[in-house]
């Protein structure tokens, strides 16, 4: 998140539709086999778990893989280049990312 902001003056991508999800999946697949970061974060707020976009845009679409998101600790989200599904991951992992600006 910080690299996207500091270098590109952007935010990790938010996804608000199935068509946008597919577009980003195809884009990522042209550059990497690794699932890149997108801007969804899941954390505990006011005593309950919720997912939100880093850019503060409305949470109006989700494409979670079965058993995701995790509700154990704050997680960031990857977009699978293989199936387009989202998975919770520990935020410190080094991965490719999709930055929007």
Tab-separated table of N, CA, C and O in Angstrom:
chain	number	residue	atom	x	y	z
A	1	UNK	N	0.828	-1.185	0.000
A	1	UNK	CA	0.000	0.000	0.000
A	1	UNK	C	0.874	1.251	0.000
A	1	UNK	O	0.627	2.181	-0.751
A	2	UNK	N	1.872	1.227	0.864
A	2	UNK	CA	2.724	2.404	0.986
A	2	UNK	C	3.508	2.662	-0.306
A	2	UNK	O	3.649	3.795	-0.736
A	3	UNK	N	4.015	1.605	-0.935
A	3	UNK	CA	4.778	1.766	-2.172
A	3	UNK	C	3.892	2.354	-3.271
A	3	UNK	O	4.295	3.277	-3.970
A	4	UNK	N	2.689	1.845	-3.394
A	4	UNK	CA	1.736	2.357	-4.379
A	4	UNK	C	1.491	3.848	-4.140
A	4	UNK	O	1.475	4.649	-5.072
A	5	UNK	N	1.334	4.223	-2.886
A	5	UNK	CA	1.053	5.614	-2.541
A	5	UNK	C	2.289	6.502	-2.738
A	5	UNK	O	2.202	7.572	-3.335
A	6	UNK	N	3.438	6.046	-2.233
A	6	UNK	CA	4.643	6.876	-2.286
A	6	UNK	C	5.201	7.033	-3.694
A	6	UNK	O	5.615	8.112	-4.090
A	7	UNK	N	5.230	5.945	-4.449
A	7	UNK	CA	5.847	5.972	-5.779
A	7	UNK	C	4.880	6.444	-6.860
A	7	UNK	O	5.239	7.244	-7.717
A	8	UNK	N	3.650	5.956	-6.819
A	8	UNK	CA	2.689	6.271	-7.878
A	8	UNK	C	1.636	7.290	-7.461
A	8	UNK	O	0.787	7.667	-8.259
A	9	UNK	N	1.653	7.685	-6.191
A	9	UNK	CA	0.657	8.593	-5.636
A	9	UNK	C	-0.765	8.054	-5.840
A	9	UNK	O	-1.690	8.787	-6.167
A	10	UNK	N	-0.892	6.733	-5.670
A	10	UNK	CA	-2.177	6.079	-5.854
A	10	UNK	C	-2.568	5.251	-4.650
A	10	UNK	O	-2.011	5.386	-3.570
A	11	UNK	N	-3.544	4.402	-4.853
A	11	UNK	CA	-4.042	3.465	-3.840
A	11	UNK	C	-4.142	2.101	-4.500
A	11	UNK	O	-4.303	2.000	-5.721
A	12	UNK	N	-4.094	1.055	-3.690
A	12	UNK	CA	-4.331	-0.270	-4.249
A	12	UNK	C	-5.744	-0.301	-4.827
A	12	UNK	O	-6.657	0.340	-4.310
A	13	UNK	N	-5.906	-1.044	-5.911
A	13	UNK	CA	-7.163	-1.042	-6.659
A	13	UNK	C	-8.347	-1.518	-5.834
A	13	UNK	O	-8.258	-2.497	-5.095
A	14	UNK	N	-9.458	-0.813	-5.984
A	14	UNK	CA	-10.731	-1.269	-5.444
A	14	UNK	C	-11.536	-1.857	-6.607
A	14	UNK	O	-11.385	-1.444	-7.750
A	15	UNK	N	-12.374	-2.832	-6.292
A	15	UNK	CA	-13.113	-3.575	-7.317
A	15	UNK	C	-14.599	-3.476	-6.988
A	15	UNK	O	-15.022	-3.908	-5.921
A	16	UNK	N	-15.377	-2.932	-7.925
A	16	UNK	CA	-16.789	-2.690	-7.651
A	16	UNK	C	-17.748	-3.443	-8.572
A	16	UNK	O	-18.948	-3.180	-8.546
A	17	UNK	N	-17.219	-4.369	-9.374
A	17	UNK	CA	-18.099	-5.153	-10.243
A	17	UNK	C	-17.376	-6.403	-10.722
A	17	UNK	O	-16.139	-6.469	-10.714
A	18	UNK	N	-18.166	-7.380	-11.170
A	18	UNK	CA	-17.594	-8.616	-11.712
A	18	UNK	C	-16.771	-8.323	-12.962
A	18	UNK	O	-15.709	-8.926	-13.173
A	19	UNK	N	-17.216	-7.384	-13.780
A	19	UNK	CA	-16.472	-7.075	-15.008
A	19	UNK	C	-15.120	-6.438	-14.693
A	19	UNK	O	-14.118	-6.750	-15.321
A	20	UNK	N	-15.084	-5.566	-13.693
A	20	UNK	CA	-13.814	-4.956	-13.275
A	20	UNK	C	-12.882	-6.016	-12.675
A	20	UNK	O	-11.680	-6.016	-12.915
A	21	UNK	N	-13.450	-6.927	-11.899
A	21	UNK	CA	-12.667	-8.013	-11.312
A	21	UNK	C	-12.005	-8.839	-12.415
A	21	UNK	O	-10.816	-9.145	-12.358
A	22	UNK	N	-12.777	-9.183	-13.445
A	22	UNK	CA	-12.259	-9.972	-14.559
A	22	UNK	C	-11.191	-9.187	-15.333
A	22	UNK	O	-10.166	-9.743	-15.720
A	23	UNK	N	-11.416	-7.911	-15.530
A	23	UNK	CA	-10.452	-7.051	-16.219
A	23	UNK	C	-9.117	-7.027	-15.465
A	23	UNK	O	-8.054	-7.174	-16.062
A	24	UNK	N	-9.179	-6.862	-14.154
A	24	UNK	CA	-7.949	-6.821	-13.356
A	24	UNK	C	-7.271	-8.192	-13.302
A	24	UNK	O	-6.043	-8.283	-13.312
A	25	UNK	N	-8.058	-9.254	-13.262
A	25	UNK	CA	-7.495	-10.605	-13.281
A	25	UNK	C	-6.703	-10.826	-14.571
A	25	UNK	O	-5.578	-11.307	-14.549
A	26	UNK	N	-7.285	-10.456	-15.707
A	26	UNK	CA	-6.610	-10.622	-16.995
A	26	UNK	C	-5.365	-9.749	-17.078
A	26	UNK	O	-4.331	-10.180	-17.584
A	27	UNK	N	-5.462	-8.522	-16.588
A	27	UNK	CA	-4.313	-7.624	-16.580
A	27	UNK	C	-3.176	-8.222	-15.759
A	27	UNK	O	-2.026	-8.287	-16.214
A	28	UNK	N	-3.481	-8.674	-14.565
A	28	UNK	CA	-2.460	-9.249	-13.684
A	28	UNK	C	-1.828	-10.488	-14.309
A	28	UNK	O	-0.611	-10.681	-14.225
A	29	UNK	N	-2.631	-11.302	-14.955
A	29	UNK	CA	-2.135	-12.549	-15.559
A	29	UNK	C	-1.105	-12.285	-16.658
A	29	UNK	O	-0.258	-13.124	-16.913
A	30	UNK	N	-1.171	-11.140	-17.301
A	30	UNK	CA	-0.197	-10.833	-18.348
A	30	UNK	C	1.183	-10.522	-17.770
A	30	UNK	O	2.170	-10.560	-18.487
A	31	UNK	N	1.255	-10.222	-16.466
A	31	UNK	CA	2.517	-9.837	-15.839
A	31	UNK	C	3.061	-10.843	-14.839
A	31	UNK	O	4.262	-10.861	-14.572
A	32	UNK	N	2.195	-11.658	-14.246
A	32	UNK	CA	2.652	-12.527	-13.153
A	32	UNK	C	1.734	-13.728	-12.986
A	32	UNK	O	0.579	-13.689	-13.401
A	33	UNK	N	2.272	-14.781	-12.358
A	33	UNK	CA	1.438	-15.918	-11.954
A	33	UNK	C	1.020	-15.762	-10.495
A	33	UNK	O	0.132	-16.442	-10.018
A	34	UNK	N	1.696	-14.869	-9.773
A	34	UNK	CA	1.400	-14.654	-8.360
A	34	UNK	C	0.165	-13.765	-8.217
A	34	UNK	O	-0.025	-12.827	-8.975
A	35	UNK	N	-0.639	-14.063	-7.229
A	35	UNK	CA	-1.838	-13.262	-6.964
A	35	UNK	C	-1.415	-11.898	-6.416
A	35	UNK	O	-0.756	-11.831	-5.381
A	36	UNK	N	-1.787	-10.815	-7.097
A	36	UNK	CA	-1.389	-9.482	-6.631
A	36	UNK	C	-2.330	-8.942	-5.545
A	36	UNK	O	-3.477	-9.372	-5.427
A	37	UNK	N	-1.803	-7.978	-4.813
A	37	UNK	CA	-2.611	-7.271	-3.824
A	37	UNK	C	-3.640	-6.381	-4.511
A	37	UNK	O	-3.349	-5.768	-5.540
A	38	UNK	N	-4.821	-6.324	-3.947
A	38	UNK	CA	-5.799	-5.295	-4.274
A	38	UNK	C	-6.081	-4.552	-2.974
A	38	UNK	O	-5.553	-4.918	-1.922
A	39	UNK	N	-6.908	-3.534	-3.012
A	39	UNK	CA	-7.052	-2.639	-1.871
A	39	UNK	C	-8.048	-3.012	-0.797
A	39	UNK	O	-8.402	-2.170	0.019
A	40	UNK	N	-8.506	-4.256	-0.743
A	40	UNK	CA	-9.453	-4.668	0.302
A	40	UNK	C	-8.707	-5.063	1.573
A	40	UNK	O	-7.718	-5.788	1.519
A	41	UNK	N	-9.210	-4.590	2.694
A	41	UNK	CA	-8.668	-4.920	4.014
A	41	UNK	C	-9.816	-5.447	4.865
A	41	UNK	O	-10.939	-4.948	4.777
A	42	UNK	N	-9.540	-6.463	5.663
A	42	UNK	CA	-10.539	-6.983	6.598
A	42	UNK	C	-9.979	-6.833	8.003
A	42	UNK	O	-8.863	-7.269	8.278
A	43	UNK	N	-10.723	-6.168	8.855
A	43	UNK	CA	-10.266	-5.991	10.232
A	43	UNK	C	-11.456	-5.872	11.172
A	43	UNK	O	-12.599	-5.711	10.742
A	44	UNK	N	-11.145	-5.913	12.437
A	44	UNK	CA	-12.175	-5.796	13.470
A	44	UNK	C	-12.370	-4.321	13.778
A	44	UNK	O	-11.429	-3.627	14.137
A	45	UNK	N	-13.591	-3.848	13.627
A	45	UNK	CA	-13.933	-2.454	13.910
A	45	UNK	C	-15.169	-2.432	14.773
A	45	UNK	O	-16.157	-3.088	14.451
A	46	UNK	N	-15.106	-1.673	15.835
A	46	UNK	CA	-16.249	-1.547	16.761
A	46	UNK	C	-16.777	-2.917	17.166
A	46	UNK	O	-17.986	-3.143	17.213
A	47	UNK	N	-15.857	-3.850	17.396
A	47	UNK	CA	-16.246	-5.163	17.896
A	47	UNK	C	-16.716	-6.163	16.881
A	47	UNK	O	-17.076	-7.286	17.232
A	48	UNK	N	-16.736	-5.805	15.592
A	48	UNK	CA	-17.125	-6.796	14.596
A	48	UNK	C	-16.218	-6.713	13.381
A	48	UNK	O	-15.624	-5.682	13.090
A	49	UNK	N	-16.138	-7.836	12.660
A	49	UNK	CA	-15.269	-7.922	11.482
A	49	UNK	C	-15.944	-7.262	10.295
A	49	UNK	O	-17.137	-7.453	10.064
A	50	UNK	N	-15.167	-6.505	9.541
A	50	UNK	CA	-15.702	-5.927	8.309
A	50	UNK	C	-14.578	-5.761	7.297
A	50	UNK	O	-13.406	-5.645	7.650
A	51	UNK	N	-14.981	-5.773	6.045
A	51	UNK	CA	-14.046	-5.534	4.948
A	51	UNK	C	-14.310	-4.144	4.405
A	51	UNK	O	-15.454	-3.676	4.394
A	52	UNK	N	-13.261	-3.486	3.958
A	52	UNK	CA	-13.401	-2.133	3.419
A	52	UNK	C	-12.295	-1.883	2.400
A	52	UNK	O	-11.283	-2.587	2.362
A	53	UNK	N	-12.510	-0.885	1.570
A	53	UNK	CA	-11.522	-0.509	0.560
A	53	UNK	C	-10.570	0.532	1.118
A	53	UNK	O	-11.001	1.479	1.779
A	54	UNK	N	-9.307	0.354	0.829
A	54	UNK	CA	-8.283	1.287	1.290
A	54	UNK	C	-8.572	2.716	0.829
A	54	UNK	O	-8.255	3.672	1.529
A	55	UNK	N	-9.186	2.883	-0.340
A	55	UNK	CA	-9.454	4.224	-0.867
A	55	UNK	C	-10.759	4.828	-0.335
A	55	UNK	O	-11.201	5.876	-0.803
A	56	UNK	N	-11.396	4.149	0.600
A	56	UNK	CA	-12.642	4.604	1.237
A	56	UNK	C	-13.854	4.594	0.311
A	56	UNK	O	-14.893	5.163	0.646
A	57	UNK	N	-13.747	3.971	-0.839
A	57	UNK	CA	-14.913	3.874	-1.725
A	57	UNK	C	-15.905	2.873	-1.133
A	57	UNK	O	-15.552	2.073	-0.261
A	58	UNK	N	-17.164	2.903	-1.585
A	58	UNK	CA	-18.191	2.023	-1.012
A	58	UNK	C	-17.866	0.539	-1.206
A	58	UNK	O	-17.331	0.144	-2.245
A	59	UNK	N	-18.198	-0.255	-0.215
A	59	UNK	CA	-18.042	-1.711	-0.307
A	59	UNK	C	-19.318	-2.260	-0.924
A	59	UNK	O	-20.309	-2.502	-0.248
A	60	UNK	N	-19.321	-2.426	-2.252
A	60	UNK	CA	-20.544	-2.837	-2.947
A	60	UNK	C	-20.359	-4.072	-3.818
A	60	UNK	O	-21.228	-4.417	-4.605
A	61	UNK	N	-19.216	-4.736	-3.689
A	61	UNK	CA	-18.947	-5.948	-4.457
A	61	UNK	C	-17.884	-6.747	-3.714
A	61	UNK	O	-16.986	-6.166	-3.107
A	62	UNK	N	-17.998	-8.068	-3.747
A	62	UNK	CA	-16.976	-8.945	-3.174
A	62	UNK	C	-16.916	-10.224	-3.996
A	62	UNK	O	-17.917	-10.631	-4.597
A	63	UNK	N	-15.753	-10.831	-4.051
A	63	UNK	CA	-15.568	-12.072	-4.796
A	63	UNK	C	-14.648	-13.015	-4.008
A	63	UNK	O	-13.649	-13.504	-4.518
A	64	UNK	N	-15.011	-13.250	-2.752
A	64	UNK	CA	-14.192	-14.061	-1.858
A	64	UNK	C	-14.190	-15.531	-2.256
A	64	UNK	O	-15.220	-16.076	-2.644
A	65	UNK	N	-13.052	-16.159	-2.093
A	65	UNK	CA	-12.952	-17.612	-2.208
A	65	UNK	C	-13.648	-18.229	-0.993
A	65	UNK	O	-13.791	-17.569	0.038
A	66	UNK	N	-14.074	-19.485	-1.097
A	66	UNK	CA	-14.679	-20.145	0.067
A	66	UNK	C	-13.732	-20.066	1.278
A	66	UNK	O	-12.518	-20.183	1.115
A	67	UNK	N	-14.280	-19.876	2.437
A	67	UNK	CA	-13.600	-19.738	3.741
A	67	UNK	C	-12.881	-18.394	3.920
A	67	UNK	O	-12.240	-18.180	4.941
A	68	UNK	N	-12.971	-17.503	2.983
A	68	UNK	CA	-12.352	-16.175	3.102
A	68	UNK	C	-13.447	-15.128	3.218
A	68	UNK	O	-14.555	-15.347	2.742
A	69	UNK	N	-13.232	-13.993	3.805
A	69	UNK	CA	-11.989	-13.563	4.433
A	69	UNK	C	-11.811	-14.199	5.809
A	69	UNK	O	-12.773	-14.656	6.435
A	70	UNK	N	-10.553	-14.214	6.251
A	70	UNK	CA	-10.249	-14.716	7.585
A	70	UNK	C	-10.698	-13.699	8.624
A	70	UNK	O	-10.594	-12.502	8.412
A	71	UNK	N	-11.164	-14.189	9.744
A	71	UNK	CA	-11.570	-13.333	10.859
A	71	UNK	C	-10.753	-13.705	12.088
A	71	UNK	O	-11.299	-14.015	13.140
A	72	UNK	N	-9.433	-13.662	11.939
A	72	UNK	CA	-8.519	-13.991	13.026
A	72	UNK	C	-7.687	-12.764	13.388
A	72	UNK	O	-7.500	-12.439	14.539
A	73	UNK	N	-7.184	-12.088	12.356
A	73	UNK	CA	-6.378	-10.881	12.520
A	73	UNK	C	-6.598	-10.026	11.284
A	73	UNK	O	-7.161	-10.498	10.298
A	74	UNK	N	-6.166	-8.787	11.304
A	74	UNK	CA	-6.325	-7.901	10.151
A	74	UNK	C	-5.596	-8.498	8.956
A	74	UNK	O	-4.443	-8.915	9.076
A	75	UNK	N	-6.285	-8.557	7.834
A	75	UNK	CA	-5.691	-9.130	6.621
A	75	UNK	C	-5.852	-8.193	5.436
A	75	UNK	O	-6.760	-7.357	5.402
A	76	UNK	N	-4.972	-8.377	4.479
A	76	UNK	CA	-5.080	-7.709	3.190
A	76	UNK	C	-5.572	-8.753	2.191
A	76	UNK	O	-5.768	-9.913	2.555
A	77	UNK	N	-5.763	-8.343	0.950
A	77	UNK	CA	-6.456	-9.212	-0.002
A	77	UNK	C	-5.701	-9.354	-1.316
A	77	UNK	O	-5.207	-8.370	-1.867
A	78	UNK	N	-5.666	-10.596	-1.817
A	78	UNK	CA	-5.081	-10.860	-3.130
A	78	UNK	C	-6.182	-11.248	-4.113
A	78	UNK	O	-7.225	-11.770	-3.732
A	79	UNK	N	-5.905	-10.999	-5.375
A	79	UNK	CA	-6.791	-11.371	-6.484
A	79	UNK	C	-6.101	-12.491	-7.255
A	79	UNK	O	-5.013	-12.288	-7.799
A	80	UNK	N	-6.699	-13.657	-7.272
A	80	UNK	CA	-6.093	-14.802	-7.948
A	80	UNK	C	-6.063	-14.598	-9.463
A	80	UNK	O	-7.088	-14.278	-10.068
A	81	UNK	N	-4.890	-14.806	-10.059
A	81	UNK	CA	-4.798	-14.725	-11.518
A	81	UNK	C	-5.400	-15.969	-12.151
A	81	UNK	O	-5.749	-15.964	-13.324
A	82	UNK	N	-5.548	-17.036	-11.373
A	82	UNK	CA	-6.074	-18.296	-11.888
A	82	UNK	C	-7.601	-18.307	-11.938
A	82	UNK	O	-8.191	-18.597	-12.962
A	83	UNK	N	-8.248	-17.963	-10.806
A	83	UNK	CA	-9.711	-18.083	-10.763
A	83	UNK	C	-10.442	-16.771	-10.474
A	83	UNK	O	-11.662	-16.736	-10.435
A	84	UNK	N	-9.707	-15.681	-10.242
A	84	UNK	CA	-10.327	-14.384	-10.002
A	84	UNK	C	-10.899	-14.201	-8.611
A	84	UNK	O	-11.471	-13.154	-8.312
A	85	UNK	N	-10.751	-15.208	-7.755
A	85	UNK	CA	-11.286	-15.107	-6.404
A	85	UNK	C	-10.324	-14.375	-5.478
A	85	UNK	O	-9.120	-14.344	-5.712
A	86	UNK	N	-10.877	-13.796	-4.430
A	86	UNK	CA	-10.080	-13.039	-3.456
A	86	UNK	C	-9.760	-13.912	-2.269
A	86	UNK	O	-10.586	-14.700	-1.818
A	87	UNK	N	-8.538	-13.711	-1.747
A	87	UNK	CA	-8.112	-14.459	-0.574
A	87	UNK	C	-7.438	-13.538	0.438
A	87	UNK	O	-6.702	-12.635	0.050
A	88	UNK	N	-7.713	-13.790	1.718
A	88	UNK	CA	-7.082	-13.050	2.814
A	88	UNK	C	-5.634	-13.498	2.944
A	88	UNK	O	-5.345	-14.692	2.888
A	89	UNK	N	-4.750	-12.545	3.168
A	89	UNK	CA	-3.329	-12.834	3.360
A	89	UNK	C	-2.774	-11.891	4.420
A	89	UNK	O	-3.268	-10.776	4.597
A	90	UNK	N	-1.708	-12.323	5.070
A	90	UNK	CA	-1.009	-11.451	6.012
A	90	UNK	C	-0.444	-10.272	5.227
A	90	UNK	O	0.180	-10.450	4.173
A	91	UNK	N	-0.660	-9.085	5.710
A	91	UNK	CA	-0.345	-7.869	4.961
A	91	UNK	C	1.147	-7.639	4.716
A	91	UNK	O	1.501	-6.864	3.837
A	92	UNK	N	2.024	-8.309	5.450
A	92	UNK	CA	3.461	-8.070	5.304
A	92	UNK	C	4.082	-8.836	4.141
A	92	UNK	O	5.247	-8.623	3.816
A	93	UNK	N	3.347	-9.727	3.495
A	93	UNK	CA	3.906	-10.508	2.391
A	93	UNK	C	4.268	-9.606	1.213
A	93	UNK	O	3.520	-8.687	0.867
A	94	UNK	N	5.414	-9.887	0.606
A	94	UNK	CA	5.811	-9.156	-0.605
A	94	UNK	C	5.152	-9.826	-1.809
A	94	UNK	O	5.330	-11.023	-2.019
A	95	UNK	N	4.401	-9.052	-2.552
A	95	UNK	CA	3.670	-9.558	-3.715
A	95	UNK	C	3.559	-8.447	-4.753
A	95	UNK	O	3.671	-7.276	-4.425
A	96	UNK	N	3.273	-8.837	-5.995
A	96	UNK	CA	2.921	-7.792	-6.977
A	96	UNK	C	1.631	-7.120	-6.513
A	96	UNK	O	0.927	-7.634	-5.642
A	97	UNK	N	1.312	-5.983	-7.099
A	97	UNK	CA	0.109	-5.272	-6.683
A	97	UNK	C	-0.481	-4.532	-7.864
A	97	UNK	O	0.176	-4.295	-8.866
A	98	UNK	N	-1.758	-4.178	-7.739
A	98	UNK	CA	-2.438	-3.383	-8.748
A	98	UNK	C	-2.748	-2.036	-8.114
A	98	UNK	O	-3.493	-1.946	-7.142
A	99	UNK	N	-2.135	-1.013	-8.670
A	99	UNK	CA	-2.255	0.345	-8.134
A	99	UNK	C	-3.149	1.161	-9.063
A	99	UNK	O	-2.997	1.109	-10.281
A	100	UNK	N	-4.081	1.893	-8.480
A	100	UNK	CA	-4.921	2.793	-9.278
A	100	UNK	C	-4.597	4.224	-8.889
A	100	UNK	O	-4.320	4.503	-7.739
A	101	UNK	N	-4.592	5.096	-9.872
A	101	UNK	CA	-4.291	6.498	-9.589
A	101	UNK	C	-4.902	7.395	-10.642
A	101	UNK	O	-5.468	6.919	-11.596
